[in-house]
Tab-separated table of C-alpha atoms in Angstrom:
chain	number	residue	atom	x	y	z
A	1	MET	CA	107.792	93.893	118.814
A	2	PRO	CA	109.127	95.692	122.260
A	3	HIS	CA	108.253	99.064	123.022
A	4	PRO	CA	110.930	101.590	122.667
A	5	VAL	CA	112.527	102.936	125.792
A	6	VAL	CA	111.496	106.241	125.887
A	7	THR	CA	114.896	108.815	127.550
A	8	PRO	CA	114.543	112.200	129.357
A	9	GLN	CA	115.654	113.391	125.887
A	10	ASP	CA	113.280	111.777	124.234
A	11	ALA	CA	110.404	113.176	126.168
A	12	ARG	CA	111.678	116.733	125.624
A	13	LEU	CA	111.518	115.979	121.967
A	14	MET	CA	108.024	114.417	122.307
A	15	ALA	CA	106.724	118.025	124.240
A	16	LYS	CA	108.214	120.068	121.475
A	17	ILE	CA	106.093	118.258	119.012
A	18	ILE	CA	102.874	118.268	121.559
A	19	ASP	CA	103.427	121.981	122.141
A	20	ARG	CA	103.019	122.733	118.295
A	21	PRO	CA	100.158	125.517	117.836
A	22	ASP	CA	99.251	123.033	115.120
A	23	PHE	CA	99.067	119.814	117.320
A	24	GLU	CA	95.933	118.923	116.197
A	25	ARG	CA	96.056	119.258	112.536
A	26	TRP	CA	99.573	117.568	112.730
A	27	ALA	CA	98.223	114.728	114.577
A	28	ALA	CA	95.553	114.568	112.190
A	29	ARG	CA	98.316	114.099	109.260
A	30	ALA	CA	99.872	111.387	111.436
A	31	ARG	CA	96.962	109.671	111.948
A	32	ALA	CA	96.102	109.749	108.311
A	33	THR	CA	98.831	107.612	106.850
A	34	GLY	CA	98.280	104.663	109.729
A	35	GLY	CA	100.980	105.814	111.616
A	36	CYS	CA	103.748	105.156	108.973
A	37	ALA	CA	107.426	105.503	110.095
A	38	GLN	CA	108.908	106.927	106.890
A	39	PRO	CA	105.945	109.047	105.502
A	40	VAL	CA	106.689	111.236	102.103
A	41	PHE	CA	106.085	114.813	102.419
A	42	LEU	CA	105.017	116.500	99.371
A	43	THR	CA	104.107	119.946	98.620
A	44	GLY	CA	101.764	121.215	96.103
A	45	THR	CA	98.582	122.434	94.389
A	46	VAL	CA	95.014	120.999	93.781
A	47	LYS	CA	92.151	123.326	91.741
A	48	HIS	CA	88.669	122.037	90.842
A	49	VAL	CA	87.923	123.774	87.570
A	50	HIS	CA	84.662	123.746	85.508
A	51	THR	CA	85.818	122.736	82.480
A	52	GLY	CA	82.792	124.626	80.601
A	53	THR	CA	83.453	127.861	81.894
A	54	GLY	CA	86.826	127.816	83.479
A	55	GLU	CA	85.654	128.724	86.831
A	56	LEU	CA	88.112	127.895	89.878
A	57	LEU	CA	85.664	125.849	92.006
A	58	HIS	CA	87.999	124.949	94.579
A	59	SER	CA	91.445	125.109	95.594
A	60	TYR	CA	93.897	123.435	98.167
A	61	SER	CA	97.579	124.135	99.140
A	62	THR	CA	99.999	122.520	100.975
A	63	ASP	CA	100.561	125.665	102.608
A	64	THR	CA	97.925	125.608	105.287
A	65	GLU	CA	99.184	122.057	106.389
A	66	PRO	CA	101.925	121.747	109.098
A	67	ASP	CA	105.297	122.559	108.316
A	68	GLY	CA	104.086	123.457	104.747
A	69	ALA	CA	103.985	119.561	103.530
A	70	LEU	CA	101.428	117.056	103.161
A	71	PRO	CA	102.588	113.577	104.629
A	72	VAL	CA	101.542	110.472	102.429
A	73	ALA	CA	102.390	106.731	103.689
A	74	CYS	CA	105.388	105.231	102.024
A	75	LYS	CA	103.542	101.770	101.195
A	76	THR	CA	106.619	100.046	101.854
A	77	ARG	CA	106.245	96.322	102.247
A	78	ARG	CA	109.427	95.829	104.424
A	79	ALA	CA	108.495	95.757	108.466
A	80	SER	CA	112.095	96.317	108.900
A	81	ARG	CA	111.539	99.868	107.310
A	82	CYS	CA	107.897	100.837	108.512
A	83	PRO	CA	106.110	98.783	110.751
A	84	ALA	CA	101.991	100.151	109.358
A	85	CYS	CA	102.846	99.990	105.883
A	86	ALA	CA	103.965	96.555	105.818
A	87	GLU	CA	101.120	95.166	108.206
A	88	ILE	CA	98.516	96.655	105.219
A	89	TYR	CA	101.194	94.761	102.748
A	90	ARG	CA	101.361	91.319	104.884
A	91	ALA	CA	97.369	91.915	105.300
A	92	ASP	CA	96.591	92.061	101.091
A	93	THR	CA	98.548	89.357	100.943
A	94	TYR	CA	97.234	87.165	103.444
A	95	GLN	CA	93.644	87.740	101.841
A	96	LEU	CA	95.184	87.111	98.177
A	97	ILE	CA	96.029	83.553	99.462
A	98	ARG	CA	93.088	82.935	101.167
A	99	ALA	CA	90.746	83.978	98.305
A	100	GLY	CA	93.023	81.636	96.678
A	101	LEU	CA	91.930	78.571	99.007
A	102	ALA	CA	88.443	79.126	100.771
A	103	GLY	CA	86.946	81.650	98.171
A	104	GLY	CA	85.687	85.264	98.351
A	105	LYS	CA	87.057	88.566	96.736
A	106	GLY	CA	85.349	87.192	93.145
A	107	ILE	CA	86.897	83.803	93.329
A	108	PRO	CA	83.756	81.150	94.312
A	109	GLU	CA	83.870	79.147	97.176
A	110	SER	CA	83.845	75.983	95.103
A	111	VAL	CA	87.379	76.323	95.087
A	112	SER	CA	87.865	75.022	98.675
A	113	GLY	CA	87.571	71.969	96.858
A	114	HIS	CA	90.429	71.869	94.186
A	115	PRO	CA	93.196	69.790	95.318
A	116	ALA	CA	96.014	71.660	96.782
A	117	ALA	CA	99.422	71.590	98.219
A	118	PHE	CA	102.157	73.470	100.318
A	119	VAL	CA	105.654	73.044	98.561
A	120	THR	CA	108.501	73.879	100.097
A	121	LEU	CA	111.076	73.669	97.742
A	122	THR	CA	114.985	74.533	99.469
A	123	ALA	CA	118.331	75.486	97.716
A	124	PRO	CA	121.286	72.881	97.881
A	125	SER	CA	124.143	72.757	100.857
A	126	PHE	CA	127.087	75.063	100.564
A	127	GLY	CA	128.835	74.444	103.534
A	128	PRO	CA	128.194	73.077	106.991
A	129	VAL	CA	126.620	75.810	108.683
A	130	HIS	CA	125.692	76.008	112.825
A	131	ALA	CA	122.081	75.386	112.924
A	132	ARG	CA	118.782	74.253	115.023
A	133	ARG	CA	118.223	71.186	115.219
A	134	ALA	CA	114.919	69.423	117.177
A	135	ARG	CA	113.741	66.294	116.760
A	136	ASN	CA	109.785	65.291	116.808
A	137	GLY	CA	109.830	65.534	120.637
A	138	GLY	CA	110.938	68.961	120.468
A	139	ARG	CA	114.211	67.765	122.364
A	140	LEU	CA	117.307	69.625	120.974
A	141	GLN	CA	119.819	67.815	118.992
A	142	ARG	CA	123.255	68.968	118.851
A	143	CYS	CA	124.496	71.038	116.040
A	144	HIS	CA	127.300	69.208	113.752
A	145	PRO	CA	128.603	66.383	116.263
A	146	ARG	CA	131.178	64.559	114.577
A	147	ARG	CA	133.650	62.262	116.593
A	148	ASN	CA	136.184	61.651	114.344
A	149	ALA	CA	136.419	64.496	112.232
A	150	LYS	CA	139.609	65.535	110.678
A	151	PRO	CA	140.757	69.562	110.484
A	152	CYS	CA	139.881	71.312	106.671
A	153	PRO	CA	142.766	73.134	105.225
A	154	HIS	CA	142.271	75.915	106.914
A	155	GLY	CA	142.730	73.948	110.666
A	156	VAL	CA	139.115	74.080	111.373
A	157	VAL	CA	137.418	70.952	112.691
A	158	ALA	CA	133.856	70.658	111.209
A	159	SER	CA	132.674	69.381	114.428
A	160	CYS	CA	129.669	71.481	116.806
A	161	ALA	CA	128.735	69.807	119.554
A	162	VAL	CA	126.112	73.076	121.111
A	163	ARG	CA	122.433	72.527	121.007
A	164	HIS	CA	122.269	76.044	119.720
A	165	SER	CA	119.474	77.855	121.485
A	166	ASP	CA	116.641	79.962	118.858
A	167	ASP	CA	118.234	83.348	119.633
A	168	ASP	CA	121.639	81.969	119.177
A	169	PRO	CA	124.078	84.430	116.938
A	170	ARG	CA	125.996	81.668	115.512
A	171	LEU	CA	122.967	80.368	113.384
A	172	GLY	CA	123.641	80.298	109.705
A	173	GLU	CA	127.522	80.726	110.544
A	174	PRO	CA	129.686	78.258	108.454
A	175	LEU	CA	131.422	76.289	110.780
A	176	CYS	CA	134.695	76.982	108.381
A	177	PRO	CA	133.900	80.430	106.250
A	178	ASP	CA	137.419	79.702	103.994
A	179	CYS	CA	135.523	76.528	103.047
A	180	TYR	CA	131.962	77.955	102.655
A	181	ASP	CA	130.945	77.889	98.940
A	182	TYR	CA	129.776	81.725	99.185
A	183	ALA	CA	130.204	82.869	94.965
A	184	GLY	CA	127.861	79.299	94.489
A	185	SER	CA	125.386	80.682	96.988
A	186	VAL	CA	124.430	84.270	96.079
A	187	LEU	CA	124.694	82.784	92.399
A	188	PHE	CA	122.107	80.382	93.521
A	189	ASN	CA	119.790	83.168	95.102
A	190	ALA	CA	120.475	85.225	91.363
A	191	LEU	CA	119.164	82.698	89.474
A	192	ALA	CA	116.451	80.996	91.642
A	193	PRO	CA	113.336	82.781	90.177
A	194	GLU	CA	114.617	81.151	86.734
A	195	LEU	CA	114.724	77.733	88.114
A	196	TRP	CA	111.573	78.400	89.827
A	197	ARG	CA	110.082	79.354	86.059
A	198	ARG	CA	111.584	75.869	84.885
A	199	PHE	CA	110.309	73.816	87.731
A	200	THR	CA	107.029	75.133	86.935
A	201	LEU	CA	107.445	74.402	83.472
A	202	ALA	CA	108.588	70.746	84.350
A	203	LEU	CA	105.394	70.207	86.542
A	204	ARG	CA	103.288	70.711	83.409
A	205	ARG	CA	104.564	68.588	81.037
A	206	TYR	CA	105.011	65.731	83.528
A	207	LEU	CA	101.083	66.091	84.305
A	208	ALA	CA	100.849	66.427	80.706
A	209	LYS	CA	102.782	63.359	80.162
A	210	SER	CA	100.795	61.299	83.173
A	211	ALA	CA	97.762	62.223	81.957
A	212	GLY	CA	98.855	60.839	77.790
A	213	LEU	CA	97.993	64.289	76.735
A	214	THR	CA	100.112	66.960	74.035
A	215	HIS	CA	100.726	69.941	75.212
A	216	LYS	CA	97.231	71.742	73.951
A	217	GLU	CA	95.270	69.287	75.721
A	218	PHE	CA	96.742	69.374	78.825
A	219	ARG	CA	96.013	73.351	78.525
A	220	GLU	CA	91.850	72.211	77.328
A	221	THR	CA	91.970	69.890	80.428
A	222	LEU	CA	93.508	71.113	83.501
A	223	ALA	CA	95.302	74.506	84.534
A	224	VAL	CA	97.892	74.904	87.099
A	225	SER	CA	97.833	77.852	90.042
A	226	PHE	CA	99.866	79.100	92.426
A	227	ALA	CA	101.017	81.566	94.940
A	228	LYS	CA	104.507	81.456	96.534
A	229	VAL	CA	106.750	83.836	98.667
A	230	ALA	CA	110.831	83.873	99.168
A	231	GLU	CA	112.090	83.236	102.076
A	232	TYR	CA	115.737	83.642	103.252
A	233	GLN	CA	117.192	80.834	105.641
A	234	ARG	CA	119.437	82.527	108.147
A	235	ARG	CA	122.384	81.286	106.294
A	236	GLY	CA	121.570	83.570	104.069
A	237	VAL	CA	120.271	81.743	100.834
A	238	VAL	CA	116.447	81.912	99.167
A	239	HIS	CA	114.199	79.071	99.835
A	240	PHE	CA	110.251	78.813	98.006
A	241	HIS	CA	106.901	78.105	100.337
A	242	ALA	CA	104.625	78.233	97.274
A	243	VAL	CA	100.684	76.602	97.471
A	244	ILE	CA	99.853	74.894	93.978
A	245	ARG	CA	96.180	74.393	92.821
A	246	PHE	CA	94.372	72.309	90.139
A	247	ASP	CA	91.628	74.200	88.613
A	248	GLY	CA	89.780	73.107	85.501
A	249	PRO	CA	90.643	74.832	82.136
A	250	GLY	CA	88.439	78.127	82.799
A	251	GLY	CA	90.573	78.760	86.035
A	252	PRO	CA	89.087	78.746	90.085
A	253	ALA	CA	85.695	78.626	88.935
A	254	THR	CA	85.646	74.987	86.575
A	255	PRO	CA	86.506	71.860	88.800
A	256	PRO	CA	89.898	69.691	87.215
A	257	PRO	CA	89.108	66.616	86.067
A	258	GLY	CA	88.949	63.342	88.600
A	259	TRP	CA	92.450	62.481	87.875
A	260	ALA	CA	94.164	65.462	89.110
A	261	ASN	CA	94.352	64.771	92.551
A	262	VAL	CA	97.207	65.494	95.209
A	263	ARG	CA	98.941	62.401	95.323
A	264	LEU	CA	99.295	62.985	91.633
A	265	LEU	CA	100.605	66.624	92.428
A	266	GLU	CA	103.069	65.578	94.985
A	267	ASP	CA	104.703	63.170	92.389
A	268	ALA	CA	104.789	66.000	89.816
A	269	VAL	CA	106.316	68.304	92.581
A	270	ARG	CA	108.575	65.844	93.270
A	271	HIS	CA	109.646	64.829	90.287
A	272	ALA	CA	110.139	68.213	88.537
A	273	ALA	CA	112.248	69.162	91.714
A	274	GLY	CA	114.757	66.905	90.973
A	275	ALA	CA	114.492	67.736	87.053
A	276	VAL	CA	115.660	70.965	86.838
A	277	SER	CA	118.445	72.747	86.995
A	278	VAL	CA	120.002	76.277	86.051
A	279	THR	CA	123.880	76.875	84.545
A	280	THR	CA	125.706	80.017	85.860
A	281	PRO	CA	127.679	81.617	83.467
A	282	ALA	CA	131.161	81.200	82.677
A	283	ALA	CA	134.442	83.597	83.545
A	284	PRO	CA	137.755	83.494	83.475
A	285	GLY	CA	139.304	81.633	86.323
A	286	ILE	CA	135.904	80.881	87.342
A	287	PRO	CA	134.094	77.725	85.976
A	288	ALA	CA	129.926	76.824	84.479
A	289	ARG	CA	128.710	75.348	87.481
A	290	SER	CA	124.672	73.287	87.825
A	291	LEU	CA	122.753	74.896	90.130
A	292	SER	CA	119.666	73.052	91.005
A	293	TRP	CA	117.081	72.606	94.349
A	294	GLY	CA	118.310	71.238	97.348
A	295	PRO	CA	117.498	66.982	98.634
A	296	GLN	CA	114.754	68.488	100.643
A	297	VAL	CA	111.326	69.039	99.098
A	298	ASP	CA	108.369	69.283	101.383
A	299	ILE	CA	104.577	68.902	100.547
A	300	ARG	CA	101.775	69.203	102.250
A	301	ALA	CA	97.831	68.497	101.141
A	302	ILE	CA	95.966	71.622	102.204
A	303	THR	CA	92.445	71.014	103.927
A	304	SER	CA	89.924	73.412	105.379
A	305	SER	CA	90.158	71.287	108.293
A	306	GLY	CA	92.644	69.601	110.244
A	307	THR	CA	96.765	70.125	110.814
A	308	LEU	CA	97.294	72.729	107.576
A	309	THR	CA	93.728	74.673	107.050
A	310	GLN	CA	93.828	76.934	104.619
A	311	GLN	CA	93.824	79.714	107.338
A	312	ALA	CA	97.422	78.790	108.305
A	313	VAL	CA	99.529	78.628	104.744
A	314	ALA	CA	97.356	81.929	104.223
A	315	GLY	CA	99.102	83.452	107.524
A	316	TYR	CA	102.567	81.756	107.304
A	317	ILE	CA	103.251	82.945	103.545
A	318	ALA	CA	101.584	86.603	104.937
A	319	LYS	CA	104.160	86.695	107.587
A	320	TYR	CA	106.872	86.220	105.062
A	321	ALA	CA	105.938	88.889	102.886
A	322	THR	CA	107.405	91.451	104.938
A	323	LYS	CA	110.731	89.969	105.534
A	324	ALA	CA	114.070	90.503	103.396
A	325	ALA	CA	117.052	89.372	103.968
A	326	GLU	CA	117.361	90.781	107.685
A	327	CYS	CA	117.646	87.638	109.033
A	328	VAL	CA	121.069	87.292	108.042
A	329	GLY	CA	122.388	90.322	109.418
A	330	THR	CA	122.835	92.472	106.280
A	331	LEU	CA	121.210	95.854	105.265
A	332	ASP	CA	118.011	96.656	104.462
A	333	ARG	CA	118.699	99.613	101.933
A	334	ARG	CA	121.136	98.619	98.501
A	335	LEU	CA	124.748	100.012	99.231
A	336	GLN	CA	125.958	103.190	97.805
A	337	PRO	CA	129.314	104.066	96.167
A	338	SER	CA	130.407	105.846	99.513
A	339	ASP	CA	129.708	102.943	101.575
A	340	ASP	CA	132.627	101.010	103.431
A	341	LEU	CA	132.102	97.069	103.552
A	342	ALA	CA	134.232	96.529	105.945
A	343	ALA	CA	132.032	99.576	108.630
A	344	LEU	CA	129.048	98.877	108.171
A	345	PRO	CA	127.356	97.139	110.472
A	346	ILE	CA	126.058	93.771	109.486
A	347	THR	CA	127.452	90.336	110.371
A	348	PRO	CA	131.269	88.594	108.857
A	349	HIS	CA	128.806	86.378	107.182
A	350	ALA	CA	126.591	88.637	105.616
A	351	ARG	CA	129.556	90.769	104.323
A	352	ARG	CA	131.507	87.689	102.941
A	353	LEU	CA	128.223	87.490	100.767
A	354	MET	CA	127.565	90.660	100.041
A	355	ASN	CA	131.347	90.623	98.896
A	356	ALA	CA	131.362	87.922	96.650
A	357	CYS	CA	128.380	89.744	95.144
A	358	LEU	CA	130.665	92.695	95.121
A	359	THR	CA	133.355	91.050	92.983
A	360	LEU	CA	131.817	88.197	90.502
A	361	GLY	CA	129.278	91.688	90.175
A	362	ALA	CA	132.869	93.407	88.470
A	363	LEU	CA	132.753	90.305	85.871
A	364	GLU	CA	131.055	90.847	82.364
A	365	GLU	CA	129.930	88.047	82.337
A	366	PHE	CA	127.771	88.111	85.496
A	367	ALA	CA	126.588	92.039	84.611
A	368	ASP	CA	123.308	90.364	83.523
A	369	LEU	CA	122.804	88.950	87.164
A	370	ARG	CA	122.985	92.933	88.573
A	371	LEU	CA	124.608	91.532	91.637
A	372	VAL	CA	126.351	94.549	92.468
A	373	GLN	CA	123.158	95.929	92.457
A	374	TRP	CA	121.438	93.558	94.666
A	375	ALA	CA	124.239	93.268	97.405
A	376	HIS	CA	122.259	94.127	99.875
A	377	MET	CA	119.977	91.200	99.443
A	378	LEU	CA	122.730	88.859	99.077
A	379	GLY	CA	122.034	88.223	95.444
A	380	PHE	CA	118.105	87.858	94.770
A	381	ARG	CA	116.152	90.172	92.649
A	382	GLY	CA	113.315	88.425	92.146
A	383	HIS	CA	110.012	89.580	93.723
A	384	PHE	CA	109.315	88.256	97.235
A	385	SER	CA	105.542	87.240	95.913
A	386	THR	CA	104.011	86.152	92.708
A	387	LYS	CA	101.570	84.534	91.728
A	388	SER	CA	99.755	82.850	88.772
A	389	ARG	CA	97.241	85.017	86.952
A	390	CYS	CA	94.320	83.288	87.670
A	391	TYR	CA	95.060	82.166	91.289
A	392	SER	CA	93.044	84.902	93.004
A	393	THR	CA	92.263	88.894	93.199
A	394	THR	CA	95.232	90.653	92.884
A	395	LEU	CA	96.906	92.839	95.145
A	396	GLY	CA	96.144	95.756	93.201
A	397	ALA	CA	92.452	95.179	92.789
A	398	LEU	CA	92.441	95.114	97.028
A	399	ARG	CA	94.611	98.166	97.002
A	400	ALA	CA	91.766	99.970	94.742
A	401	ALA	CA	88.969	98.390	96.722
A	402	ARG	CA	90.687	100.050	99.801
A	403	ILE	CA	90.956	103.636	98.755
A	404	ALA	CA	87.356	103.404	96.932
A	405	TYR	CA	85.984	102.658	100.514
A	406	VAL	CA	88.185	105.847	102.047
A	407	ARG	CA	86.695	107.973	99.097
A	408	GLU	CA	83.269	106.838	100.203
A	409	GLN	CA	83.988	107.338	103.909
A	410	PHE	CA	85.701	110.754	103.623
A	411	PRO	CA	84.629	112.350	100.085
A	412	GLY	CA	86.526	115.549	100.499
A	413	TRP	CA	85.291	118.459	98.734
A	414	GLN	CA	82.625	117.942	96.912
A	415	PRO	CA	81.239	119.951	94.036
A	416	PRO	CA	77.909	122.294	94.590
A	417	ASP	CA	74.154	120.641	93.562
A	418	ASP	CA	74.140	122.990	90.835
A	419	GLN	CA	77.326	121.814	88.950
A	420	ASP	CA	77.822	118.713	87.143
A	421	PRO	CA	80.373	116.826	88.794
A	422	GLY	CA	81.337	115.524	84.994
A	423	LEU	CA	82.368	118.556	84.032
A	424	VAL	CA	84.562	119.021	87.028
A	425	LEU	CA	88.140	118.709	86.432
A	426	ALA	CA	91.321	118.057	89.369
A	427	ILE	CA	94.059	119.476	88.138
A	428	GLY	CA	97.227	118.914	90.405
A	429	GLU	CA	100.613	119.397	90.634
A	430	TRP	CA	102.773	117.932	93.437
A	431	ARG	CA	106.729	117.977	94.093
A	432	PHE	CA	108.920	115.557	96.561
A	433	HIS	CA	109.570	117.855	99.396
A	434	SER	CA	110.982	115.016	101.969
A	435	GLN	CA	111.271	111.487	104.073
A	436	GLY	CA	111.165	110.316	106.578
A	437	LEU	CA	110.523	111.462	110.369
A	438	THR	CA	112.645	113.214	113.109
A	439	ARG	CA	113.316	110.854	116.649
A	440	GLY	CA	110.232	113.037	118.683
A	441	GLU	CA	107.639	112.540	115.217
A	442	ALA	CA	108.402	108.708	114.906
A	443	LEU	CA	107.624	108.769	119.180
A	444	VAL	CA	104.439	111.217	118.946
A	445	THR	CA	102.985	109.429	116.073
A	446	ALA	CA	103.455	105.567	117.421
A	447	ALA	CA	101.887	106.612	120.578
A	448	LEU	CA	98.758	108.423	118.564
A	449	THR	CA	98.404	105.471	116.262
A	450	GLY	CA	99.634	102.633	118.240
A	451	ARG	CA	101.698	101.466	115.751
A	452	PRO	CA	105.179	100.076	116.487
A	453	LEU	CA	108.632	101.843	115.255
A	454	PRO	CA	110.924	100.279	113.363
A	455	SER	CA	114.213	98.848	114.425
A	456	ALA	CA	115.649	102.276	113.272
A	457	VAL	CA	114.161	105.629	113.000
A	458	SER	CA	115.925	107.759	110.744
A	459	SER	CA	115.694	111.329	110.807
A	460	ARG	CA	113.751	113.152	107.646
A	461	SER	CA	115.747	113.096	104.388
A	462	PRO	CA	116.106	115.117	101.760
A	463	ALA	CA	115.462	111.999	99.239
A	464	CYS	CA	114.188	108.898	99.103
A	465	PRO	CA	116.243	105.649	100.105
A	466	SER	CA	117.429	103.994	97.248
A	467	SER	CA	115.938	100.810	98.952
A	468	CYS	CA	112.356	101.761	98.665
C-alpha cells in the first residue's frame, strides 16, 4: 500500500499531536490498539471489589486517559476500513485454513495425508464484459474480438479488440450496459449462499451413491469438511474458493476410507456443481428464473509440496477474507436514506448494480433477500469466510489464545498477596464515546506503529458506521 503524501497542513496537524503534554500516554494507547485506523473510544470505570467485605481494592477511570476516553481496536475484517485490524483477521484466517491442511492448533498433523482439493465455483454469465485474457505463456489476448459482430438492439457492437492492462478501469464493465442482466447478477449474489448449501448436499449424496451406501452408513464412514471464502469478480458477481477435505467419521483425527481419493472428490464436485440450482422469487412482470453455477469449475489437488501447497492455499484464501466489493468500485458502507445514488463516488457499473438491488428490494416478493440493506455489497449477504464444524480450529479459539497471551504478558492490576483472587470482583461500566481518528491522529498513529493508512481517513464521529 503506498505511503500517504504528507502536506504542510498535515505536518502542522501532526506537530499539534506530538506537542501534547500527554503525548507519551497518547502514543502508548495508539500502540496498544495495534495502529487501528478507526478505534472505538469508550468512557467508563472499572472497580475491583472484595466480595466478602465490600472493600474497594482498586478503581480505574477513563478520566485519566488522554481526552478522557480509552481507545480500543475496531476489529473489522475490511482492509479498506482498517489495514491493521484486517491484517490480524487475515493472519487468523491463514492459521485456521493451514491447520486444516497441515495440522496444528489442536489438529493432528496426520490430516496432511487426507485427500483435499482447492475448488473454485464461478457465477454464470450475465452479459459480455471487458476482460483481461492471457495465454499460458503470459501473452495477452484481445478482449472480445468479433469480426462479424452485429450491433445489439441498443446500437452497440459487442466487440473489443483491446489487450487490457491489469489496471484498466474498463475491466468488468459490460460491453453494453443496457443489455447486461443486472437483475440476474444481484439475484445470484443474494442466493449464492443457498446455492452453496445445496452444492454441499449434492456432493455428499453423490459420494454416498458412488460408494453404495445409505445416508446413515455414509455418515458413519466418511466426513466431508470444507472451508470457503467469497471473492468478487470485477463484474460485481461473487464466486467461491473452497478447500474440501475427506476425513474419517471422527473428523480430522481419523483417516478416510481408502476409496475416498482425490479423483472421487473431483468427480463429486463436478457432478454437484452441475446438478444444483436455485429458483428466484416471482413478481408481477418479473418471472421466476433458475440460477446455477457457471461452467468454469476449477479443481486442483492440494499437496505438501508441488505447484499448489498447503501454505499457498491458506495464503490465497486468507487474502480474500479481508476484501469486499471495492474492486467493483462500490461503497464500503451501507447506503443511508439520505444518500443520493446518482451523486455517490462509485463507478457507473456499480451504480447500476446497486440500483437493481434497490429496485428489486422495493418489491414485497424480494423482501426476504434484503437487497436494499445489502445494496452496497451488490446483493450478497452471506459470510465471506465460512467452514464446516470439524474442519479445524475456530477464529474464536485463536482470539481467545491471543487474549490469554496478552493478559499473561501485561497482567494489569493484581490483588495483594493476602487477598484471594477468587473473592475479587471486577465491576465495569462502559459507554460509547466516539469512533475514528482525525487526519493528524491517523498520520501520527501510522508513524508510530508502521501500519498503513486506509484508502480514506475519516474524522472522528459520534456514532459507529452502520457497515461495521
